[in-house]
Short mmCIF file of C-alpha atoms in Angstrom, two decimals:
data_model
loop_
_atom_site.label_atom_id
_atom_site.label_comp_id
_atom_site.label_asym_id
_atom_site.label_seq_id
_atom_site.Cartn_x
_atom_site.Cartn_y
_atom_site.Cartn_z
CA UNK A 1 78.00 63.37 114.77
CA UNK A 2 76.88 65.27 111.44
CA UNK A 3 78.32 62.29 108.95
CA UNK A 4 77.07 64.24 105.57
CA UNK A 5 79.21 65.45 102.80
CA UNK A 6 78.47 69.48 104.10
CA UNK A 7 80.81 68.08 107.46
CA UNK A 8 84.08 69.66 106.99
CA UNK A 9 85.69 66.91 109.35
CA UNK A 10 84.07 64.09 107.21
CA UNK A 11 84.98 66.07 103.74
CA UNK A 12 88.91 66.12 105.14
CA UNK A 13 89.45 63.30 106.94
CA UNK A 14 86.60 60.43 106.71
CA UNK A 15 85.95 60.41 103.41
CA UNK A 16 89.00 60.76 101.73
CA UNK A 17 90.34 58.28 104.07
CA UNK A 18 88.18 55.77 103.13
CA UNK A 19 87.64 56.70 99.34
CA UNK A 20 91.26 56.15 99.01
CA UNK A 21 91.53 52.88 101.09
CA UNK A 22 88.68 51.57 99.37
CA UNK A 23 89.75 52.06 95.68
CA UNK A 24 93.13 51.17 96.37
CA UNK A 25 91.72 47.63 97.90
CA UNK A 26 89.77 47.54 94.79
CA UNK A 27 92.36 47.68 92.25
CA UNK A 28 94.72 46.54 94.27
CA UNK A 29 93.57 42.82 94.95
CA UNK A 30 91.68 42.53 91.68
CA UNK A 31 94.98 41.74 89.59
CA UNK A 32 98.99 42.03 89.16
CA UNK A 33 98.31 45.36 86.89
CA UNK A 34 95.37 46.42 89.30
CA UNK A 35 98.20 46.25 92.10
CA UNK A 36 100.55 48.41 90.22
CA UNK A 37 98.03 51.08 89.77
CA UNK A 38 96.54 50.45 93.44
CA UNK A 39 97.83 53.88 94.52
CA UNK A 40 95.68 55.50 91.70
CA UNK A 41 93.08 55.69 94.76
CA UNK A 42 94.49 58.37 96.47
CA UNK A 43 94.58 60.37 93.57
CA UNK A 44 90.79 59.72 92.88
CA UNK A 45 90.01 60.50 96.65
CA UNK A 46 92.08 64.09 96.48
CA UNK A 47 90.11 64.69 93.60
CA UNK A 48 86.72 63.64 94.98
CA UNK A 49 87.66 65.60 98.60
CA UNK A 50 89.00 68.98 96.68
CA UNK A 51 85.83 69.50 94.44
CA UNK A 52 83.82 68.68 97.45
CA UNK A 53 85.84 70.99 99.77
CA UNK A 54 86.24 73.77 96.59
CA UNK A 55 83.36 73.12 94.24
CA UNK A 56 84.17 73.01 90.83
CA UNK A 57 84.56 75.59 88.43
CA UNK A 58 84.80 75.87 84.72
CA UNK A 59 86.26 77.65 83.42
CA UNK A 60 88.72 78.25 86.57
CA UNK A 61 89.87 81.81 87.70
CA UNK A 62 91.18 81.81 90.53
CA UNK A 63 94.69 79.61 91.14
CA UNK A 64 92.33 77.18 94.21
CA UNK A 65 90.08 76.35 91.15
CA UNK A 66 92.52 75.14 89.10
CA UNK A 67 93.31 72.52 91.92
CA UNK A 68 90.95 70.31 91.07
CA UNK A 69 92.15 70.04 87.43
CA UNK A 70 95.73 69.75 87.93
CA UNK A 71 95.15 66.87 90.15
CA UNK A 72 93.54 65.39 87.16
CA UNK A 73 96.05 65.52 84.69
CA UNK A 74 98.65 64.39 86.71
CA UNK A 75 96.56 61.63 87.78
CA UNK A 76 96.14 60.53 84.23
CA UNK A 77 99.76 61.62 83.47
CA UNK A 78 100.69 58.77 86.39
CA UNK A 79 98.22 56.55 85.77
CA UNK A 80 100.60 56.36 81.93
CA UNK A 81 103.57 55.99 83.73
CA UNK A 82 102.51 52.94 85.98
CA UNK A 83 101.05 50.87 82.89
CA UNK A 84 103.94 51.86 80.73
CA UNK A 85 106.28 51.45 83.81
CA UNK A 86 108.24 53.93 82.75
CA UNK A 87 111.10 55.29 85.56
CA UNK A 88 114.40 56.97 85.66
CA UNK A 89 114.54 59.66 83.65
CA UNK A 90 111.56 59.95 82.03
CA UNK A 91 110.51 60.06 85.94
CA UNK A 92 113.02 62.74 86.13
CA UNK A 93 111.80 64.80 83.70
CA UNK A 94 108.28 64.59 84.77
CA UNK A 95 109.53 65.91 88.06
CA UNK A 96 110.80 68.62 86.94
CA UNK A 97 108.31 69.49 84.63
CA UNK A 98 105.46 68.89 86.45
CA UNK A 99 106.20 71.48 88.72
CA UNK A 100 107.23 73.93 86.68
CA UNK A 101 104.37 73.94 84.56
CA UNK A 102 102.03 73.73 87.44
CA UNK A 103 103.80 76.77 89.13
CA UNK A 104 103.57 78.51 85.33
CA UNK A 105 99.93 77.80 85.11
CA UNK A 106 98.93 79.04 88.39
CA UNK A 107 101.22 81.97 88.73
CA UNK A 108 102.89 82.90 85.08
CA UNK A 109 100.88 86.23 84.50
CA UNK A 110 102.00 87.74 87.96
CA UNK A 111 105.67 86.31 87.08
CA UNK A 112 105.78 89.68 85.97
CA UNK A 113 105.02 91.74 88.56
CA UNK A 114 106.61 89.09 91.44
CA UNK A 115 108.93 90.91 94.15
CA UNK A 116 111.57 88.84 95.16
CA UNK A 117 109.75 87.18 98.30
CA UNK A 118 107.26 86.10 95.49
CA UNK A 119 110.43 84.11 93.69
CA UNK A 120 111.39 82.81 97.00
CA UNK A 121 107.88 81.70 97.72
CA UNK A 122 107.27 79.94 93.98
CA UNK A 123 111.00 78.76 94.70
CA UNK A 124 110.01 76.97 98.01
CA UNK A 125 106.93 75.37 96.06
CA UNK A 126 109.06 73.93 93.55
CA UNK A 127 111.53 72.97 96.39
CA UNK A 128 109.01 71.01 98.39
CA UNK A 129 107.62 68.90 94.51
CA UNK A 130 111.37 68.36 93.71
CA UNK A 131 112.09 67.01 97.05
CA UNK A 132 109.00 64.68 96.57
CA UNK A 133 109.72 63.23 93.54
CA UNK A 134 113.39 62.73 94.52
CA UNK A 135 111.76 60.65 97.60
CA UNK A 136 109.22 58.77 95.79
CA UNK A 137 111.47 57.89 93.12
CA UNK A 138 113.89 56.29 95.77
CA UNK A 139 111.55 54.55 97.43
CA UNK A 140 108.48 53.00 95.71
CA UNK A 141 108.44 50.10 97.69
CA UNK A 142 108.61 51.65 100.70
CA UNK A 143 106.53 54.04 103.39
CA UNK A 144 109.06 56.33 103.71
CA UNK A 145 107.87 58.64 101.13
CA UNK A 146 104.03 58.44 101.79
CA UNK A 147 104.88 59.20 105.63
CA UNK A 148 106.71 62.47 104.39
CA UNK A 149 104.20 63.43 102.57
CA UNK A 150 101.89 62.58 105.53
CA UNK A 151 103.56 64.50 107.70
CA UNK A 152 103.76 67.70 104.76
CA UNK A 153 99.85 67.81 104.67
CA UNK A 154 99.72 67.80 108.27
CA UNK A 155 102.17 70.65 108.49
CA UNK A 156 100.57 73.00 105.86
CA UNK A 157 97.00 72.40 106.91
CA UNK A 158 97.34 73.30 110.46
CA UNK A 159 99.62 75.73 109.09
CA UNK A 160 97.00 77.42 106.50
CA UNK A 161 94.01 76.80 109.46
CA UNK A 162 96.39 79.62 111.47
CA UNK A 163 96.69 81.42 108.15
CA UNK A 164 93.16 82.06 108.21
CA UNK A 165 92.30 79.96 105.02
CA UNK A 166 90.11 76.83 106.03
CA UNK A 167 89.36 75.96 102.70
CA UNK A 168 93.34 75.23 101.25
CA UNK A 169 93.96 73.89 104.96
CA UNK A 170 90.78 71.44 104.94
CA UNK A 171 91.97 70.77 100.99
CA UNK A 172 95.48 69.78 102.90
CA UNK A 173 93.99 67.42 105.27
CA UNK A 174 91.86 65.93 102.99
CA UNK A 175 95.43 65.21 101.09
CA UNK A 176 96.84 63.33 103.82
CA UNK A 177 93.96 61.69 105.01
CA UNK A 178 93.71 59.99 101.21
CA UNK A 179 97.51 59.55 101.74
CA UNK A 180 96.73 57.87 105.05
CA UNK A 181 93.91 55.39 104.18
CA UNK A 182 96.80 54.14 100.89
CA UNK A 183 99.28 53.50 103.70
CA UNK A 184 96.82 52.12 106.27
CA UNK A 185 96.39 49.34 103.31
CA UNK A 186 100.71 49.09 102.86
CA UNK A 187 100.66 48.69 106.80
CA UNK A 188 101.95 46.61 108.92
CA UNK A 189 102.50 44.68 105.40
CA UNK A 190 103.63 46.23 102.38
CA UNK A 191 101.01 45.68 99.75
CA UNK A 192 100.98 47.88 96.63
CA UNK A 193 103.95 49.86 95.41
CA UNK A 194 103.90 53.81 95.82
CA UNK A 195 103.29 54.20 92.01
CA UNK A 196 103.08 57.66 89.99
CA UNK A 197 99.29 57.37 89.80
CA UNK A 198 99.47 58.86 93.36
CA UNK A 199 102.86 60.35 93.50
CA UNK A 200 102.40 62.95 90.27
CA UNK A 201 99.04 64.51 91.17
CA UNK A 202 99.60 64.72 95.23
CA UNK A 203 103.33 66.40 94.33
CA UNK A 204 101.63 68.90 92.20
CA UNK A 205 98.39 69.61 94.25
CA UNK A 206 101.25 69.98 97.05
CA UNK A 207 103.54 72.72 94.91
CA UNK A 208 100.19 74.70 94.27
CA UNK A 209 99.29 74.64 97.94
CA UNK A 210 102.57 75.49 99.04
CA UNK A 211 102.84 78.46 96.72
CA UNK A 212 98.67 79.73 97.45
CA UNK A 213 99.51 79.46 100.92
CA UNK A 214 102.51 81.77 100.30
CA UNK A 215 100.57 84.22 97.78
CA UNK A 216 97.86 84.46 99.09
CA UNK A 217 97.21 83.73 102.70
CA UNK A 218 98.64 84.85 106.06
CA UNK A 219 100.34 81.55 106.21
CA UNK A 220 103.73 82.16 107.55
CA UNK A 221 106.61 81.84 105.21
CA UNK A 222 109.21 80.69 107.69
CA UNK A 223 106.97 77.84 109.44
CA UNK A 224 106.43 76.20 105.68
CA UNK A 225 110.35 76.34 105.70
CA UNK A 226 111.09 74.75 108.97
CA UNK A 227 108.50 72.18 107.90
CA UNK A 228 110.11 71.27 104.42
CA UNK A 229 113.24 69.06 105.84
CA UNK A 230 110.36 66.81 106.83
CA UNK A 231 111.39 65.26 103.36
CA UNK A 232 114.75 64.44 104.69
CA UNK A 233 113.90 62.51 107.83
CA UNK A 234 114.18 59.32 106.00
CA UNK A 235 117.84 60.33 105.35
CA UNK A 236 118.42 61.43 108.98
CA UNK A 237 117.51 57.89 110.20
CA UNK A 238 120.01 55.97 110.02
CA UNK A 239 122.31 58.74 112.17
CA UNK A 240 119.93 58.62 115.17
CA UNK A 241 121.11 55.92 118.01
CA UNK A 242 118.60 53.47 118.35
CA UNK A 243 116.63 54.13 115.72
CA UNK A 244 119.19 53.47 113.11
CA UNK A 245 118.78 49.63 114.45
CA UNK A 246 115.19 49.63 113.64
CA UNK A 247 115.02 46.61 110.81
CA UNK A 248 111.65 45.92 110.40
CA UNK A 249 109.18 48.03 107.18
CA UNK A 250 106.29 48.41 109.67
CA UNK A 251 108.73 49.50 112.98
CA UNK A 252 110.39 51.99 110.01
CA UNK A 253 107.05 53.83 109.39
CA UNK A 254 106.70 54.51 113.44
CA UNK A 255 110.00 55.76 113.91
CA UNK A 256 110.13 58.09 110.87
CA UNK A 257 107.00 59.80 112.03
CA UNK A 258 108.42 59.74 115.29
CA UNK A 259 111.33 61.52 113.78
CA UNK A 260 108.84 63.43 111.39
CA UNK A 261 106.83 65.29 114.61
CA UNK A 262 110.05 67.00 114.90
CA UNK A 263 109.93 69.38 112.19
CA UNK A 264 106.24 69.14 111.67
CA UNK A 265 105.71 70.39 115.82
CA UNK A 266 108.60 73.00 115.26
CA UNK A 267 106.52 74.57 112.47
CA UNK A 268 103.41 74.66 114.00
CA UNK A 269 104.92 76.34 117.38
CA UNK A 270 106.51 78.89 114.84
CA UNK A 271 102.88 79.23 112.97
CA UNK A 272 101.13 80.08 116.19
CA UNK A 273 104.06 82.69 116.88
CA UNK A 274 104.24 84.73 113.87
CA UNK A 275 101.38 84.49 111.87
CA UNK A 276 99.65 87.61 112.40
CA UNK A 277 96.04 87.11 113.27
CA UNK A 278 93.55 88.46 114.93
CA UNK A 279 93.36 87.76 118.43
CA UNK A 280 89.19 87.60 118.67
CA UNK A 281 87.70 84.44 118.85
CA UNK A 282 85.62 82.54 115.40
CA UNK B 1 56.05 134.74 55.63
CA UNK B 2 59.04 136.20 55.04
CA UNK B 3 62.43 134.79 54.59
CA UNK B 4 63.39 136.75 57.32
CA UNK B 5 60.17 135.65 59.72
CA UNK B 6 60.88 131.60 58.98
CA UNK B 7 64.19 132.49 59.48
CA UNK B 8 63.72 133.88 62.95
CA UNK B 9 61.02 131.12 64.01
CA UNK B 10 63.30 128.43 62.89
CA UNK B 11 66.18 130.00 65.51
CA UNK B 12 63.98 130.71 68.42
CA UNK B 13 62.46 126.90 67.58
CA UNK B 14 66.15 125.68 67.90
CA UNK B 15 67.20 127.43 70.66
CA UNK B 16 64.38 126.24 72.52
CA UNK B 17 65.43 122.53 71.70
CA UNK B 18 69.14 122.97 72.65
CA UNK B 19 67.91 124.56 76.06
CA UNK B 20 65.54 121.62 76.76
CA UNK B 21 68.38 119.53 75.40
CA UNK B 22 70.50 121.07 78.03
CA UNK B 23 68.16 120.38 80.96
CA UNK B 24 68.15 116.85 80.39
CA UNK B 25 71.52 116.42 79.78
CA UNK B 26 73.38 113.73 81.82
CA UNK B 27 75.37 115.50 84.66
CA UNK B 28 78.52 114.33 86.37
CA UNK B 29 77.59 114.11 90.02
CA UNK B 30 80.91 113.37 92.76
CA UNK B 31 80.14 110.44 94.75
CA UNK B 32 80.04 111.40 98.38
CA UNK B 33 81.92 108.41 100.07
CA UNK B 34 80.55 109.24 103.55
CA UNK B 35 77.08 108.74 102.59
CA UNK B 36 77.51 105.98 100.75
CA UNK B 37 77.70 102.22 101.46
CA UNK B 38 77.94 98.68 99.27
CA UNK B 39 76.06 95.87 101.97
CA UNK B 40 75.65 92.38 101.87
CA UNK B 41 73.84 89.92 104.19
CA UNK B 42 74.43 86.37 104.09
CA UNK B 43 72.93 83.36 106.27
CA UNK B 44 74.90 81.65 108.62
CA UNK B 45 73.96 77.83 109.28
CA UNK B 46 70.18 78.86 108.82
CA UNK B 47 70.47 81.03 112.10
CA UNK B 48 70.97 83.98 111.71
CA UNK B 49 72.10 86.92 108.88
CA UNK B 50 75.59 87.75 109.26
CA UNK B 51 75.72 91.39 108.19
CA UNK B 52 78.89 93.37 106.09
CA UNK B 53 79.95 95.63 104.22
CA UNK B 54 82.86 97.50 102.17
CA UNK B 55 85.07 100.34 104.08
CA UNK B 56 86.73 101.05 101.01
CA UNK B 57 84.76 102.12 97.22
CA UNK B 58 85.15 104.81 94.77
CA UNK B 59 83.16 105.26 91.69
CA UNK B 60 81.67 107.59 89.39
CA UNK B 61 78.10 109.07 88.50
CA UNK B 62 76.19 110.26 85.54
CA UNK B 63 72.87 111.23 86.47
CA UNK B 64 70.26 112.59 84.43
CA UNK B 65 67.22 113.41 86.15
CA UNK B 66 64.79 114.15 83.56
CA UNK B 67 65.52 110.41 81.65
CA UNK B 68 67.42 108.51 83.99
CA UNK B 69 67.81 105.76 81.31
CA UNK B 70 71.10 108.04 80.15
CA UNK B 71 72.27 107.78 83.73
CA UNK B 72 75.47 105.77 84.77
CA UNK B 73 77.08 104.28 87.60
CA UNK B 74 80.16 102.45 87.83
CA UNK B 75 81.64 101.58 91.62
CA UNK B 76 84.84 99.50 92.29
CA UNK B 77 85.27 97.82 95.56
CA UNK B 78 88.34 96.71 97.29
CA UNK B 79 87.72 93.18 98.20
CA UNK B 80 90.25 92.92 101.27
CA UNK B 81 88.36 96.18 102.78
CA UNK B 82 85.45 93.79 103.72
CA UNK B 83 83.58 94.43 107.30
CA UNK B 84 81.69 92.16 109.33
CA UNK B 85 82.61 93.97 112.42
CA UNK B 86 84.49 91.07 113.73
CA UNK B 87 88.52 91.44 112.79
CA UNK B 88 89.07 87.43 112.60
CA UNK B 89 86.27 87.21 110.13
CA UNK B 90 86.71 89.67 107.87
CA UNK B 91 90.36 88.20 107.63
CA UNK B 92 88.90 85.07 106.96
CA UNK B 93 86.27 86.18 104.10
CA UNK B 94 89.65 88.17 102.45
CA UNK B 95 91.26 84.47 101.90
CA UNK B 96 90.79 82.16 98.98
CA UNK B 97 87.85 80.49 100.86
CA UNK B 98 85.67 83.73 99.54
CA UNK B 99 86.53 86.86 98.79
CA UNK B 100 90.34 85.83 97.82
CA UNK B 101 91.47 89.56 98.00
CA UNK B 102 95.23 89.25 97.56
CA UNK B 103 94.45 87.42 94.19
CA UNK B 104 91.49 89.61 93.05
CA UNK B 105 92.18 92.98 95.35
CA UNK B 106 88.96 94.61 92.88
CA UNK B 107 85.53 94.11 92.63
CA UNK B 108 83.41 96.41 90.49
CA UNK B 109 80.16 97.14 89.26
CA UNK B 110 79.01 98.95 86.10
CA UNK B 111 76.03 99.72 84.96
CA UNK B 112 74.50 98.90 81.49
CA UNK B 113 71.20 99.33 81.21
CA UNK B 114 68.62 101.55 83.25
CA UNK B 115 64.83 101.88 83.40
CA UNK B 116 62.18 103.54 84.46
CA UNK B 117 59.28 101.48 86.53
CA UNK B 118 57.52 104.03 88.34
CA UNK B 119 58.19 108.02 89.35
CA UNK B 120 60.82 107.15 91.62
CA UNK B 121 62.08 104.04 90.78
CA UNK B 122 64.03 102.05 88.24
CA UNK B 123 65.65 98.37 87.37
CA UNK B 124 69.17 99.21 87.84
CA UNK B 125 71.12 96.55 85.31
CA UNK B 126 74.59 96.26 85.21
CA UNK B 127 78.01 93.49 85.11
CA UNK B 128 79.04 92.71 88.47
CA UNK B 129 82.96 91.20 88.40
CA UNK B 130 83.82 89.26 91.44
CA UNK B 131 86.94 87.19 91.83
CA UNK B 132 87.56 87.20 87.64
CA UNK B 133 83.76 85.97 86.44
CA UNK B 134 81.48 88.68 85.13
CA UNK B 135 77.79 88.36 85.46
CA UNK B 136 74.83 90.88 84.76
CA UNK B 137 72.92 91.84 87.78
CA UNK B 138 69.61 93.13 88.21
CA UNK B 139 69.05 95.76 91.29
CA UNK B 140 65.28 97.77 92.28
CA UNK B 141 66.64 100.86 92.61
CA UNK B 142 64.70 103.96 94.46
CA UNK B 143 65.60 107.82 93.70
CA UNK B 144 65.36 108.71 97.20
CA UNK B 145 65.49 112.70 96.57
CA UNK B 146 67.02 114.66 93.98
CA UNK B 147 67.59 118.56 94.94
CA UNK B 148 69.50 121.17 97.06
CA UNK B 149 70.95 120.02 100.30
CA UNK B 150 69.32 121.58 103.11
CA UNK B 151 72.50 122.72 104.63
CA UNK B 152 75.51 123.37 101.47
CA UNK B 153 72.59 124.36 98.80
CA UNK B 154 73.86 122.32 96.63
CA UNK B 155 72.48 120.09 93.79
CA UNK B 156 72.29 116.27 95.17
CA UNK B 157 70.89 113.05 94.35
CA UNK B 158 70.40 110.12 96.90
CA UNK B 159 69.32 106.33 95.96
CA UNK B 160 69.11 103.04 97.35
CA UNK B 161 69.57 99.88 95.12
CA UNK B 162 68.97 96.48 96.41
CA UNK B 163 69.34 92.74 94.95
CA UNK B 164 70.47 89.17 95.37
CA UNK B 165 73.52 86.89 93.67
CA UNK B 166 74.01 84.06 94.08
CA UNK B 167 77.84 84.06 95.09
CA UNK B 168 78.59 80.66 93.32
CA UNK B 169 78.28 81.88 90.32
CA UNK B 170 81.50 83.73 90.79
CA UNK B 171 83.27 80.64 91.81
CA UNK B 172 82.98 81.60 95.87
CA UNK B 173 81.92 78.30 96.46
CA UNK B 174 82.82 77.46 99.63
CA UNK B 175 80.79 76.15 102.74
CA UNK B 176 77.87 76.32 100.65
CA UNK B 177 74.87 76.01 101.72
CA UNK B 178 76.08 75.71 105.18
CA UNK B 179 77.27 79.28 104.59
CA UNK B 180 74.43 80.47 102.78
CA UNK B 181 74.78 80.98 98.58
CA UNK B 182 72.39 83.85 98.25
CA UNK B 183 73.76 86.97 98.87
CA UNK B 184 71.33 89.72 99.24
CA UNK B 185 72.86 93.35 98.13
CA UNK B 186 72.05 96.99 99.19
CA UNK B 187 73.73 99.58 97.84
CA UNK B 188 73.35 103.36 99.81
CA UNK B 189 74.35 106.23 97.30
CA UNK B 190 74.42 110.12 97.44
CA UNK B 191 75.89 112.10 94.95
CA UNK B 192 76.32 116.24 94.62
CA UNK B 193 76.59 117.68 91.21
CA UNK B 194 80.40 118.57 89.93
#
């Protein structure tokens, strides 16, 4: 196997993975305020994996080059909020801000021109970052959130592969692939809290994914919406026999993705249905 | 010599000007879209040179054959008209991995500069936008024939223009190199005068 950088599987999945895993170790076990900022790895590995996957651009023009950027700021934004350890509602705010202002940056000057698919589209971004925060902020010393999000990047990339754009779907997998290496480290034992060094910059990098699938791509709008309650599976749990009598963190994690495949298959199967594609083999 | 005599060698002197003037003038010629074609070749893993082009273009010419440094071209492009002559491709090359047409439907060219390096040929300068980023491009260009059509007897104009970008410098920077980065350009043209 091809294991340089030019590898799309290695620039989605082997590299972030282990960017992420490493850097979290790093900071993690060097100290009590390294730990709190462990998760600040995934955010460096997203941002390694997109400008390898993208390039890099300056200045950006198109919305996919402002990825890189945005991941960036939020990082740093996070980074502020896990020293300071600031939460509740200045957590809040941020996540409805964050958002917002991403969804402004990338698509204010066609705000004017947007149909009203376009506002359901920039609607269902800012759904899917609200629904995020809302999760992370619940559950910071937990998996739950980081397996949702998991299962969200799995989703949209195979999603965006079908919708024709391999660049935003490899971009995708190299999301959850840095998401998985943080919770390969938090797994079987909880190690390092989910802090807003990761949460902030993977939420926003997820909004403007969501919404350039949506503008710009044959990605199908109703598979992205079947996939969403994906962020509600840790809230279905506890009504589903058996499962609600699941005790233990690292039995949890299995049985929410078990739950998770659900919505995430569902979507898929819908992807492969409606998104119109050419039939000819590439 | 007369009033009357300068007077009359000064008009005929003038006249003679404006006519010559005239003949050289920059003419509007009317692009004829079946004839003409915007190309691009690109290598694919280092095997082969995946060939393309543009189904859809309109543009505008000012040709002046006498001093084609006053001529001008401008041609705009839609992006998401791309042809590879395979349908899952050209769908692919119209996403944000390259061409990103639904975000940047336009691509254009206009000329800004023009000159002369031999009877029939010319360096063909002009800003190429692609995908929001501007650059000046250089193209050999070739006057192919200038005259009457053989079969409408009309006056018409036919060149070929060909160069190389390198398509990172618009910010289409995926798969390179594996995808190759140099982008070699041929543009087929023929015009008929207005």
């Amino acid at each position: 196997m091809d294991l340089s950088l030019s590898n799309p599987i290695v620039q989605s999945s082997i590299l972030p993975l282990c960017l992420s895993l490493l850097i979290a170790a790093a900071l993690g076990f060097s100290s009590a305020k390294g730990a709190r900022i462990a998760a600040l790895g995934v955010a460096i590995s997203a941002l390694v994996t997109v400008i390898i996957i993208q390039g890099f651009s300056f200045p950006p023009k198109a919305t996919s080059q402002k990825l890189p950027y945005l991941i960036a700021a939020a990082g740093v934004i996070g980074l502020i909020f896990d020293l300071l350890k600031l939460k509740g509602i200045a957590w809040r705010l941020a996540g409805i801000i964050l958002p917002v202002a991403t969804i402004g940056w990338l698509f204010g000057n066609r705000l004017g021109s947007t149909q009203i698919d376009g506002l359901i589209y920039l609607s269902a971004a800012v759904l899917v970052s609200l629904f995020a925060y809302w999760q992370f902020e619940k559950s910071r010393h937990q998996l739950d959130s980081g397996i949702q999000i998991l299962l969200y990047c799995a989703g949209l990339g195979a999603i965006l592969m079908i919708g024709s754009s391999a660049m935003l779907s490899q971009s995708t997998f190299g999301l959850m692939a840095a998401v998985g290496g943080f919770l390969l480290l938090n797994w079987p034992k909880f190690r390092f809290p989910v802090g807003a060094a990761m949460v902030f910059p993977l939420v926003t990098a997820l909004a403007a994914l969501t919404a350039q699938s949506l503008f710009f791509t044959k990605a199908s709008g109703i598979a992205i919406a079947i996939l969403i309650p994906v962020f509600l599976i840790s809230y279905l749990l506890p009504k589903i026999p058996l499962l609600n009598k699941v005790s233990s963190p690292a039995m949890r994690a299995i049985c929410l993705t078990a739950v998770g495949v659900v919505p995430l298959g569902t979507s898929i199967l819908v992807a492969i249905m409606l998104t119109e594609t050419s039939a000819s083999g590439y | 010599m007369t009033f009357k005599k300068l007077l009359g060698t000064s008009l005929i002197t003038a006249s003679m000007a404006v006519s010559s003037l005239s003949q050289a003038a920059p003419a509007e010629y009317e692009i004829d879209m079946a004839h003409t074609n915007v190309l691009f070749n690109v290598n694919h893993l280092g095997l082969s040179n995946m060939l393309g082009r543009f189904d859809e273009l309109q543009g505008s010419l000012v040709f002046d054959k006498e001093n084609i440094e006053n001529s001008k071209v401008e041609i705009t492009i839609a992006t998401a008209s791309v042809n590879t002559f395979h349908e899952k491709r050209d769908e692919h090359l119209s996403s944000p991995d390259f061409f990103n047409a639904a975000e940047f439907p336009e691509m254009t060219f206009s000329s800004t500069a023009i000159s002369r390096t031999g009877d029939n040929t010319a360096t063909l300068t002009g800003d190429l936008t692609l995908m929001g980023v501007t650059k000046s491009v250089n193209l050999d260009l070739t006057i192919n024939k200038v005259g009457e059509h053989p079969f409408n007897k009309k006056q018409v104009a036919g060149f070929t223009a060909t160069g190389a970008i390198k398509r990172s410098d618009f910010g289409m920077k995926y798969g390179v190199p594996m995808i190759g980065d140099d982008i070699a350009l041929r543009l087929e043209l023929e015009a008929g005068l207005k």
